[in-house]
Backbone as a printed PyTorch tensor [residue, N CA C, xyz], in Angstrom:
tensor([[[296.6680,  89.0690, 141.6830],
         [297.3340,  88.5090, 142.8420],
         [296.5380,  87.3180, 143.3590]],

        [[297.2300,  86.3940, 144.0230],
         [296.5780,  85.2110, 144.5810],
         [296.4220,  85.3620, 146.0830]],

        [[295.2900,  84.8680, 146.5900],
         [295.0850,  84.8760, 148.0320],
         [294.3130,  83.6140, 148.3700]],

        [[295.0130,  82.6340, 148.9500],
         [294.4260,  81.3570, 149.3310],
         [293.6180,  80.7370, 148.1890]],

        [[294.2430,  80.6600, 147.0150],
         [293.5960,  80.0060, 145.8850],
         [292.6070,  80.8650, 145.1270]],

        [[292.3480,  82.1000, 145.5880],
         [291.4270,  82.9820, 144.8730],
         [292.2220,  83.9960, 144.0590]],

        [[291.6690,  84.3800, 142.9510],
         [292.3010,  85.4040, 142.1220],
         [291.6020,  86.7170, 142.4000]],

        [[292.3910,  87.7050, 142.8120],
         [291.8210,  89.0380, 143.0180],
         [291.9720,  89.8320, 141.7300]],

        [[290.9420,  90.5400, 141.3400],
         [291.0060,  91.3570, 140.1400],
         [290.7770,  92.8060, 140.5040]],

        [[291.3080,  93.6600, 139.6500],
         [291.1000,  95.0940, 139.8560],
         [289.7290,  95.4770, 139.3200]],

        [[289.0700,  96.4390, 139.9570],
         [287.8100,  96.9200, 139.4000],
         [288.0450,  97.5230, 138.0210]],

        [[287.0820,  97.3730, 137.1160],
         [287.2180,  97.8500, 135.7340],
         [287.5320,  99.3330, 135.6620]],

        [[286.9780, 100.1390, 136.5560],
         [287.1950, 101.5810, 136.4580],
         [288.6240, 101.9750, 136.8040]],

        [[289.3850, 101.0460, 137.4200],
         [290.7690, 101.3560, 137.7760],
         [291.7640, 101.0350, 136.6590]],

        [[291.2910, 100.4040, 135.6010],
         [292.1890, 100.0250, 134.5100],
         [292.1210, 101.0940, 133.4270]],

        [[293.2720, 101.7260, 133.1190],
         [293.2530, 102.7560, 132.0840],
         [292.8360, 102.1800, 130.7310]],

        [[292.0170, 102.9190, 130.0040],
         [291.5940, 102.5210, 128.6740],
         [290.3870, 101.5980, 128.6470]],

        [[289.9220, 101.1490, 129.8220],
         [288.7450, 100.2740, 129.8830],
         [287.6020, 101.0710, 130.4660]],

        [[286.5170, 101.1330, 129.7260],
         [285.3560, 101.9050, 130.1790],
         [284.3970, 101.0050, 130.9420]],

        [[283.6680, 101.6060, 131.8550],
         [282.6390, 100.8790, 132.5960],
         [281.4120, 100.7160, 131.7280]],

        [[280.6140,  99.7690, 132.0880],
         [279.3620,  99.5810, 131.3730],
         [279.4700,  98.4760, 130.3530]],

        [[278.3760,  98.2960, 129.6140],
         [278.3100,  97.2440, 128.6010],
         [279.1480,  97.6040, 127.3790]],

        [[279.8640,  96.6300, 126.8590],
         [280.5690,  96.9070, 125.6010],
         [279.5610,  97.0020, 124.4590]],

        [[279.7160,  98.0030, 123.6360],
         [278.8170,  98.1760, 122.4920],
         [279.6100,  97.8130, 121.2500]],

        [[279.6310,  96.5400, 120.9630],
         [280.4210,  96.0010, 119.8630],
         [280.0040,  96.6150, 118.5440]],

        [[278.7140,  96.8340, 118.3620],
         [278.2470,  97.3670, 117.0770],
         [278.8290,  98.7410, 116.7970]],

        [[279.0650,  99.5400, 117.8320],
         [279.6830, 100.8550, 117.6350],
         [281.1090, 100.6750, 117.1230]],

        [[281.8350,  99.7180, 117.7190],
         [283.2050,  99.4530, 117.2710],
         [283.2220,  98.9430, 115.8340]],

        [[282.2730,  98.0800, 115.4830],
         [282.1980,  97.5560, 114.1220],
         [281.9270,  98.6840, 113.1350]],

        [[280.9960,  99.5770, 113.4700],
         [280.6840, 100.7150, 112.5930],
         [281.9080, 101.6120, 112.4440]],

        [[282.6130, 101.8830, 113.5510],
         [283.8060, 102.7260, 113.4860],
         [284.8920, 102.0810, 112.6260]],

        [[285.0630, 100.7660, 112.7320],
         [286.0460, 100.0720, 111.8990],
         [285.6600, 100.1850, 110.4300]],

        [[284.3890,  99.9700, 110.1210],
         [283.9300, 100.0580, 108.7270],
         [284.0910, 101.4760, 108.1760]],

        [[283.7580, 102.4860, 108.9840],
         [283.9340, 103.8750, 108.5500],
         [285.4190, 104.1600, 108.3300]],

        [[286.2500, 103.6960, 109.2580],
         [287.6950, 103.8800, 109.1160],
         [288.2430, 103.2160, 107.8630]],

        [[287.7770, 101.9990, 107.5690],
         [288.2190, 101.3060, 106.3570],
         [287.7640, 102.0460, 105.1020]],

        [[286.5290, 102.5720, 105.1340],
         [286.0340, 103.3470, 103.9910],
         [286.8570, 104.6060, 103.7690]],

        [[287.1770, 105.3070, 104.8590],
         [288.0010, 106.5150, 104.7440],
         [289.4140, 106.1660, 104.2730]],

        [[289.9390, 105.0490, 104.7650],
         [291.2630, 104.6020, 104.3380],
         [291.2670, 104.2930, 102.8450]],

        [[290.2360, 103.6010, 102.3600],
         [290.1280, 103.2940, 100.9370],
         [290.0440, 104.5880, 100.1260]],

        [[289.1790, 105.5180, 100.5540],
         [289.0390, 106.7920,  99.8380],
         [290.3370, 107.5800,  99.8360]],

        [[291.0170, 107.6130, 100.9770],
         [292.3020, 108.3040, 101.0580],
         [293.3460, 107.6620, 100.1690]],

        [[293.3240, 106.3350, 100.0740],
         [294.2660, 105.6260,  99.2060],
         [294.0430, 105.9810,  97.7480]],

        [[292.7860, 106.0400,  97.3450],
         [292.4640, 106.4090,  95.9600],
         [292.9650, 107.8200,  95.6720]],

        [[292.7030, 108.7430,  96.5930],
         [293.1610, 110.1260,  96.4020],
         [294.6840, 110.2050,  96.3690]],

        [[295.3530, 109.4580,  97.2490],
         [296.8170, 109.4740,  97.3070],
         [297.4130, 108.9730,  95.9880]],

        [[296.9070, 107.8710,  95.4810],
         [297.4380, 107.3130,  94.2380],
         [297.1600, 108.2540,  93.0680]],

        [[295.9220, 108.7380,  92.9460],
         [295.5770, 109.6320,  91.8330],
         [296.4110, 110.9130,  91.8590]],

        [[296.5430, 111.5110,  93.0380],
         [297.3190, 112.7470,  93.1540],
         [298.7960, 112.4970,  92.8620]],

        [[299.3220, 111.3590,  93.3070],
         [300.7280, 111.0280,  93.0680],
         [301.0100, 110.8580,  91.5750]],

        [[300.0990, 110.1960,  90.8810],
         [300.2760, 110.0080,  89.4340],
         [300.2460, 111.3640,  88.7230]],

        [[299.3320, 112.2420,  89.1300],
         [299.2560, 113.5750,  88.5120],
         [300.5300, 114.3650,  88.7620]],

        [[301.0440, 114.3140,  89.9900],
         [302.2900, 115.0220,  90.3190],
         [303.4300, 114.4860,  89.4640]],

        [[303.5330, 113.1550,  89.3840],
         [304.6110, 112.5400,  88.6030],
         [304.5560, 112.9920,  87.1510]],

        [[303.3670, 112.9570,  86.5680],
         [303.2320, 113.3410,  85.1600],
         [303.5010, 114.8270,  84.9540]],

        [[303.0380, 115.6590,  85.8730],
         [303.2440, 117.1040,  85.7580],
         [304.7230, 117.4650,  85.8550]],

        [[305.4310, 116.8270,  86.7780],
         [306.8470, 117.1350,  86.9910],
         [307.7760, 116.3440,  86.0730]],

        [[307.2210, 115.4090,  85.3130],
         [308.0570, 114.5970,  84.4420],
         [308.8830, 113.5830,  85.2110]],

        [[308.4660, 113.3010,  86.4280],
         [309.1470, 112.3130,  87.2680],
         [308.4220, 110.9860,  87.0760]],

        [[309.1460, 109.8950,  87.1270],
         [308.5060, 108.5960,  86.9470],
         [307.5390, 108.3200,  88.0990]],

        [[306.4940, 107.5760,  87.7730],
         [305.5380, 107.1740,  88.8110],
         [306.2380, 106.3400,  89.8700]],

        [[307.2430, 105.5530,  89.4740],
         [307.9960, 104.7480,  90.4240],
         [308.7080, 105.6300,  91.4500]],

        [[309.3480, 106.7160,  90.9910],
         [310.0490, 107.6140,  91.9130],
         [309.0720, 108.2580,  92.8940]],

        [[307.8990, 108.6490,  92.3970],
         [306.8790, 109.2200,  93.2850],
         [306.4070, 108.1670,  94.2830]],

        [[306.2130, 106.9220,  93.8130],
         [305.7750, 105.8510,  94.7100],
         [306.8240, 105.5490,  95.7750]],

        [[308.1100, 105.6020,  95.3800],
         [309.1910, 105.3060,  96.3170],
         [309.4210, 106.4220,  97.3280]],

        [[308.8470, 107.5940,  97.0830],
         [309.0700, 108.7230,  97.9900],
         [307.7640, 109.1850,  98.6330]],

        [[306.9250, 109.8710,  97.8810],
         [305.7080, 110.4690,  98.4470],
         [304.7380, 109.4000,  98.9420]],

        [[304.4290, 108.4310,  98.0890],
         [303.4660, 107.4010,  98.4840],
         [304.0140, 106.5680,  99.6430]],

        [[305.2810, 106.1670,  99.5560],
         [305.8770, 105.3790, 100.6350],
         [305.8980, 106.1760, 101.9430]],

        [[306.2390, 107.4550, 101.8570],
         [306.2400, 108.2880, 103.0610],
         [304.8500, 108.4490, 103.6430]],

        [[303.8700, 108.6490, 102.7730],
         [302.4960, 108.8170, 103.2430],
         [301.9470, 107.5680, 103.9000]],

        [[302.2320, 106.4190, 103.3080],
         [301.7190, 105.1830, 103.8950],
         [302.5240, 104.7400, 105.1120]],

        [[303.7540, 105.2350, 105.2450],
         [304.5840, 104.8700, 106.3970],
         [304.4180, 105.8250, 107.5770]],

        [[303.6960, 106.9120, 107.3910],
         [303.5140, 107.8870, 108.4700],
         [302.9340, 107.2560, 109.7400]],

        [[301.9000, 106.4050, 109.6450],
         [301.4010, 105.7800, 110.8860],
         [302.4650, 104.9230, 111.5780]],

        [[303.3070, 104.2350, 110.7990],
         [304.3660, 103.4240, 111.3920],
         [305.3970, 104.3080, 112.0890]],

        [[305.7130, 105.4440, 111.4570],
         [306.6650, 106.3770, 112.0580],
         [306.1320, 106.8930, 113.3930]],

        [[304.8580, 107.2580, 113.4120],
         [304.2610, 107.7740, 114.6490],
         [304.2220, 106.6830, 115.7120]],

        [[303.7820, 105.4840, 115.3370],
         [303.7170, 104.3700, 116.2930],
         [305.0890, 104.0540, 116.8590]],

        [[306.0880, 103.9740, 115.9980],
         [307.4450, 103.6500, 116.4610],
         [308.0360, 104.7640, 117.3060]],

        [[307.7440, 106.0100, 116.9530],
         [308.2430, 107.1360, 117.7420],
         [307.6230, 107.1360, 119.1340]],

        [[306.3170, 106.9250, 119.2100],
         [305.6440, 106.8550, 120.5150],
         [306.2140, 105.6980, 121.3260]],

        [[306.4150, 104.5390, 120.6880],
         [306.9770, 103.3880, 121.3880],
         [308.3900, 103.6930, 121.8870]],

        [[309.1960, 104.3730, 121.0670],
         [310.5650, 104.7050, 121.4760],
         [310.5670, 105.6810, 122.6470]],

        [[309.6880, 106.6770, 122.5990],
         [309.6010, 107.6430, 123.7000],
         [309.2110, 106.9350, 124.9990]],

        [[308.3430, 105.9360, 124.8840],
         [307.9010, 105.1750, 126.0690],
         [308.8610, 104.0440, 126.4200]],

        [[310.0150, 104.0210, 125.7380],
         [311.0510, 103.0190, 125.9700],
         [310.5570, 101.5970, 125.7110]],

        [[309.6830, 101.4460, 124.7340],
         [309.1910, 100.1380, 124.2860],
         [309.8910,  99.8170, 122.9690]],

        [[311.2100,  99.6160, 123.0460],
         [312.0140,  99.4810, 121.8390],
         [311.6560,  98.2430, 121.0200]],

        [[311.2340,  97.1610, 121.6780],
         [310.8420,  95.9740, 120.9170],
         [309.6570,  96.2750, 120.0130]],

        [[308.7380,  97.1030, 120.4900],
         [307.5870,  97.4780, 119.6730],
         [308.0450,  98.3580, 118.5170]],

        [[308.9310,  99.3130, 118.7910],
         [309.4030, 100.2170, 117.7380],
         [310.1150,  99.4470, 116.6270]],

        [[311.0700,  98.6130, 116.9810],
         [311.8350,  97.8620, 115.9830],
         [310.9430,  96.8050, 115.3250]],

        [[310.1590,  96.0930, 116.1230],
         [309.2730,  95.0610, 115.5860],
         [308.2390,  95.6210, 114.6260]],

        [[307.7320,  96.8040, 114.9130],
         [306.7540,  97.4460, 114.0360],
         [307.3540,  97.6930, 112.6590]],

        [[308.5480,  98.2120, 112.6120],
         [309.1930,  98.5190, 111.3350],
         [309.5540,  97.2450, 110.5830]],

        [[310.2060,  96.3040, 111.2580],
         [310.5950,  95.0640, 110.5840],
         [309.3680,  94.2690, 110.1470]],

        [[308.3840,  94.1610, 111.0270],
         [307.1630,  93.4340, 110.6930],
         [306.4170,  94.0810, 109.5460]],

        [[306.3870,  95.3940, 109.5290],
         [305.7170,  96.1070, 108.4520],
         [306.3920,  95.8510, 107.1190]],

        [[307.7200,  95.8490, 107.0960],
         [308.4370,  95.6060, 105.8440],
         [308.2070,  94.1870, 105.3350]],

        [[308.2400,  93.2160, 106.2310],
         [307.9870,  91.8340, 105.8220],
         [306.5550,  91.7060, 105.3020]],

        [[305.6010,  92.3150, 106.0150],
         [304.2060,  92.2510, 105.5880],
         [304.0040,  92.9580, 104.2520]],

        [[304.6470,  94.1170, 104.0630],
         [304.5200,  94.8340, 102.7890],
         [305.0140,  93.9900, 101.6250]],

        [[306.1380,  93.3280, 101.8020],
         [306.7060,  92.5480, 100.7070],
         [305.8710,  91.2960, 100.4320]],

        [[305.5960,  90.5230, 101.4620],
         [304.9190,  89.2510, 101.2350],
         [303.3990,  89.3800, 101.2310]],

        [[302.8480,  90.0670, 102.2110],
         [301.3890,  90.1640, 102.3210],
         [300.7590,  91.0690, 101.2840]],

        [[301.2340,  92.2920, 101.1950],
         [300.6180,  93.2600, 100.2890],
         [300.9690,  92.9570,  98.8400]],

        [[302.2420,  92.7100,  98.5580],
         [302.6210,  92.4030,  97.1800],
         [301.9820,  91.0960,  96.7150]],

        [[301.9090,  90.1140,  97.6060],
         [301.2460,  88.8550,  97.2650],
         [299.7600,  89.0480,  96.9930]],

        [[299.0880,  89.8350,  97.8370],
         [297.6480,  90.0760,  97.6580],
         [297.3730,  90.8410,  96.3780]],

        [[298.1350,  91.9040,  96.1320],
         [297.8870,  92.6860,  94.9150],
         [298.2010,  91.8760,  93.6660]],

        [[299.1590,  90.9620,  93.7640],
         [299.4760,  90.1140,  92.6090],
         [298.3740,  89.0980,  92.3390]],

        [[297.6380,  88.7100,  93.3640],
         [296.4910,  87.8320,  93.1570],
         [295.3830,  88.5520,  92.3870]],

        [[295.2330,  89.8370,  92.6660],
         [294.1850,  90.6210,  92.0220],
         [294.5720,  90.9680,  90.5910]],

        [[295.8050,  91.4140,  90.4100],
         [296.2700,  91.8230,  89.0810],
         [297.7680,  91.5810,  89.0030]],

        [[298.2200,  90.9490,  87.9530],
         [299.6410,  90.6640,  87.7710],
         [300.4550,  91.9510,  87.8520]],

        [[301.5350,  91.9170,  88.6230],
         [302.3590,  93.1090,  88.8300],
         [303.5460,  93.1080,  87.8850]],

        [[303.7040,  94.1880,  87.1320],
         [304.8620,  94.3640,  86.2760],
         [305.9400,  95.0530,  87.1230]],

        [[307.1750,  94.5660,  87.0290],
         [308.2680,  95.1260,  87.8240],
         [309.1990,  95.9010,  86.8990]],

        [[309.3560,  97.1870,  87.1830],
         [310.2280,  98.0540,  86.4140],
         [311.6750,  97.5930,  86.5790]],

        [[312.4560,  97.6690,  85.5160],
         [313.8610,  97.2710,  85.5610],
         [314.6500,  97.9950,  86.6350]],

        [[314.2910,  99.2360,  86.9240],
         [314.9790, 100.0050,  87.9670],
         [314.8500,  99.3210,  89.3250]],

        [[313.6890,  98.7350,  89.5970],
         [313.4810,  98.0640,  90.8850],
         [314.4400,  96.8940,  91.0280]],

        [[314.6060,  96.1410,  89.9520],
         [315.4840,  94.9740,  90.0010],
         [316.9590,  95.3490,  90.0680]],

        [[317.3390,  96.4480,  89.4150],
         [318.7530,  96.7940,  89.3080],
         [319.2270,  97.8470,  90.3030]],

        [[318.2970,  98.6210,  90.8860],
         [318.7220,  99.6740,  91.8210],
         [317.9800,  99.5970,  93.1550]],

        [[316.6660,  99.7660,  93.1240],
         [315.8960,  99.8780,  94.3700],
         [315.9110,  98.5830,  95.1860]],

        [[315.7800,  97.4320,  94.5200],
         [315.8400,  96.1510,  95.2250],
         [317.1770,  95.9350,  95.9120]],

        [[318.2930,  96.1080,  95.1910],
         [319.5890,  95.9730,  95.8560],
         [319.7970,  96.9840,  96.9990]],

        [[319.2920,  98.2100,  96.8400],
         [319.4010,  99.1860,  97.9420],
         [318.6410,  98.6720,  99.1580]],

        [[317.4320,  98.1280,  98.9350],
         [316.6440,  97.5860, 100.0400],
         [317.3790,  96.4170, 100.7010]],

        [[317.9790,  95.5510,  99.8880],
         [318.7300,  94.4200, 100.4280],
         [319.9320,  94.8970, 101.2410]],

        [[320.6690,  95.8790, 100.7150],
         [321.8160,  96.4260, 101.4550],
         [321.3830,  97.0810, 102.7630]],

        [[320.2660,  97.7940, 102.7400],
         [319.7620,  98.4250, 103.9610],
         [319.4120,  97.3630, 105.0020]],

        [[318.8050,  96.2690, 104.5500],
         [318.4630,  95.1850, 105.4700],
         [319.7120,  94.5330, 106.0350]],

        [[320.6970,  94.3000, 105.1870],
         [321.9470,  93.6900, 105.6510],
         [322.7170,  94.6260, 106.5790]],

        [[322.6740,  95.9300, 106.3000],
         [323.3590,  96.9060, 107.1530],
         [322.7480,  96.9490, 108.5480]],

        [[321.4910,  96.5890, 108.6440],
         [320.8180,  96.6090, 109.9440],
         [321.3500,  95.5210, 110.8770]],

        [[321.8370,  94.4200, 110.3130],
         [322.3010,  93.2950, 111.1350],
         [323.4540,  93.6990, 112.0620]],

        [[324.5670,  94.2700, 111.5580],
         [325.6350,  94.6440, 112.4970],
         [325.2310,  95.7960, 113.4200]],

        [[324.3510,  96.6690, 112.9430],
         [323.9120,  97.7750, 113.7970],
         [323.1730,  97.2310, 115.0100]],

        [[322.2700,  96.2770, 114.7760],
         [321.5150,  95.6980, 115.8870],
         [322.4090,  94.7990, 116.7350]],

        [[323.3370,  94.0910, 116.1030],
         [324.1890,  93.1410, 116.8190],
         [325.1670,  93.8220, 117.7670]],

        [[325.5160,  95.0750, 117.5330],
         [326.4670,  95.7680, 118.4080],
         [325.7500,  96.2470, 119.6570]],

        [[325.7470,  95.4040, 120.6640],
         [325.1430,  95.7790, 121.9310],
         [323.6240,  95.7150, 121.9100]],

        [[323.0460,  95.1000, 120.8970],
         [321.5880,  94.9760, 120.7880],
         [320.8680,  96.3110, 120.9160]],

        [[321.4570,  97.3340, 120.3290],
         [320.8020,  98.6420, 120.3610],
         [321.2130,  99.4460, 119.1480]],

        [[320.3550, 100.3790, 118.7840],
         [320.6620, 101.2960, 117.6850],
         [320.9240, 102.6480, 118.3360]],

        [[322.1610, 103.1140, 118.2270],
         [322.5410, 104.3690, 118.8760],
         [322.0310, 105.5700, 118.0720]],

        [[322.1050, 106.7400, 118.6870],
         [321.7240, 107.9700, 117.9720],
         [322.6290, 108.1670, 116.7540]],

        [[323.9010, 107.8760, 116.9220],
         [324.8540, 108.0200, 115.8210],
         [324.4610, 107.1070, 114.6580]],

        [[324.0990, 105.8730, 114.9660],
         [323.6740, 104.9420, 113.9190],
         [322.3550, 105.4050, 113.2930]],

        [[321.4830, 105.9930, 114.0990],
         [320.2400, 106.5530, 113.5710],
         [320.5100, 107.6820, 112.5930]],

        [[321.4710, 108.5370, 112.9360],
         [321.8530, 109.6320, 112.0300],
         [322.4220, 109.0510, 110.7340]],

        [[323.2560, 108.0170, 110.8480],
         [323.8130, 107.3790, 109.6540],
         [322.7120, 106.7930, 108.7700]],

        [[321.6940, 106.2010, 109.3920],
         [320.5800, 105.6470, 108.6090],
         [319.8150, 106.7550, 107.8910]],

        [[319.5680, 107.8680, 108.5750],
         [318.8780, 108.9930, 107.9330],
         [319.7070, 109.5670, 106.7870]],

        [[321.0230, 109.6860, 106.9870],
         [321.8970, 110.1860, 105.9230],
         [321.9110, 109.2260, 104.7270]],

        [[321.9000, 107.9220, 105.0080],
         [321.8520, 106.9360, 103.9230],
         [320.5450, 107.0820, 103.1440]],

        [[319.4390, 107.3280, 103.8360],
         [318.1550, 107.5180, 103.1490],
         [318.1860, 108.7850, 102.2990]],

        [[318.7510, 109.8590, 102.8380],
         [318.8600, 111.0940, 102.0590],
         [319.7370, 110.8810, 100.8200]],

        [[320.8250, 110.1250, 100.9710],
         [321.6830, 109.8180,  99.8150],
         [320.8930, 109.0240,  98.7730]],

        [[320.0720, 108.0820,  99.2170],
         [319.2240, 107.3160,  98.3030],
         [318.2790, 108.2480,  97.5500]],

        [[317.6590, 109.1860,  98.2650],
         [316.7450, 110.1320,  97.6130],
         [317.4690, 110.9820,  96.5700]],

        [[318.6610, 111.4590,  96.9190],
         [319.4350, 112.2720,  95.9660],
         [319.7480, 111.4490,  94.7230]],

        [[320.2130, 110.2200,  94.9130],
         [320.4940, 109.3480,  93.7630],
         [319.2280, 109.0750,  92.9570]],

        [[318.1210, 108.8390,  93.6450],
         [316.8620, 108.5050,  92.9850],
         [316.3950, 109.6110,  92.0450]],

        [[316.6070, 110.8710,  92.4460],
         [316.1100, 111.9800,  91.6350],
         [317.1640, 112.6230,  90.7340]],

        [[318.4430, 112.3080,  90.9580],
         [319.4670, 112.9510,  90.1300],
         [320.1570, 111.9660,  89.1900]],

        [[320.7490, 110.9370,  89.7130],
         [321.5560, 110.0260,  88.9180],
         [320.7230, 108.9200,  88.2700]],

        [[319.8340, 108.3150,  89.0250],
         [319.0870, 107.1410,  88.5670],
         [318.2460, 107.4080,  87.3200]],

        [[317.5780, 108.5500,  87.1690],
         [316.8020, 108.7470,  85.9370],
         [317.6530, 108.6420,  84.6690]],

        [[318.9110, 109.0390,  84.7320],
         [319.7940, 108.9050,  83.5820],
         [320.1510, 107.4630,  83.2830]],

        [[320.1490, 106.6310,  84.3190],
         [320.4620, 105.2210,  84.1210],
         [319.3170, 104.4770,  83.4540]],

        [[318.0970, 104.7970,  83.8670],
         [316.9590, 103.9950,  83.4450],
         [316.0000, 104.7340,  82.5270]],

        [[316.1190, 106.0510,  82.4480],
         [315.2300, 106.8210,  81.5880],
         [313.8100, 106.8180,  82.1270]],

        [[312.8910, 107.4070,  81.3810],
         [311.5060, 107.4450,  81.8500],
         [310.9110, 106.0480,  81.9030]],

        [[310.0340, 105.8270,  82.8690],
         [309.3940, 104.5240,  83.0220],
         [308.3690, 104.3170,  81.9150]],

        [[308.5760, 103.3020,  81.1280],
         [307.6370, 102.9380,  80.0680],
         [307.4270, 101.4300,  80.1360]],

        [[306.3980, 100.9130,  79.4730],
         [306.2160,  99.4550,  79.4840],
         [307.4230,  98.7110,  78.9290]],

        [[308.1820,  99.3400,  78.0290],
         [309.3580,  98.6830,  77.4680],
         [310.4910,  98.5390,  78.4800]],

        [[310.5690,  99.4560,  79.4660],
         [311.6550,  99.3800,  80.4450],
         [311.3170,  98.4560,  81.5950]],

        [[310.0910,  97.9810,  81.6580],
         [309.7090,  97.0510,  82.7240],
         [310.3090,  95.6910,  82.4160]],

        [[310.6710,  94.9970,  83.4570],
         [311.2980,  93.6680,  83.2650],
         [310.2620,  92.6250,  82.9240]]])
């Protein structure tokens, strides 16, 4: 607030989430580094376990990546968006999901391609990519109708995802067969 040209500020102890005392940046840096190390270790375990599951069940690694791995890596986004929605911060909820998808496609795929050339399975080009494109296009009229996503539309989106999963594990393997280097585009 302003008072005759002066800015009044709230005492630090009155602001939620701000602690009194000196900031200890080195503690935050150590916590970030530990968190990154745990994230890296968890990623290695997630990928290794997913590959073992895929091979044991005779399911393609791509199908496991599109379901288990994608679900595991999207869990923080789901929690963040759910908390934002409960707090009625819908811009954060929608922005988190859309921003994450754009970042996953351009940032993560671009970075991993710099490290090692990525081979794209034919199924991605002929089935999963078009499904992703249709899902993105379907979002446009849903958002445009009153600038909100209703519960009914949310149920429709969940049902569409379940239909995708059913197709992915029942019909699609017959179309593309097991994933081999020969079936990659």
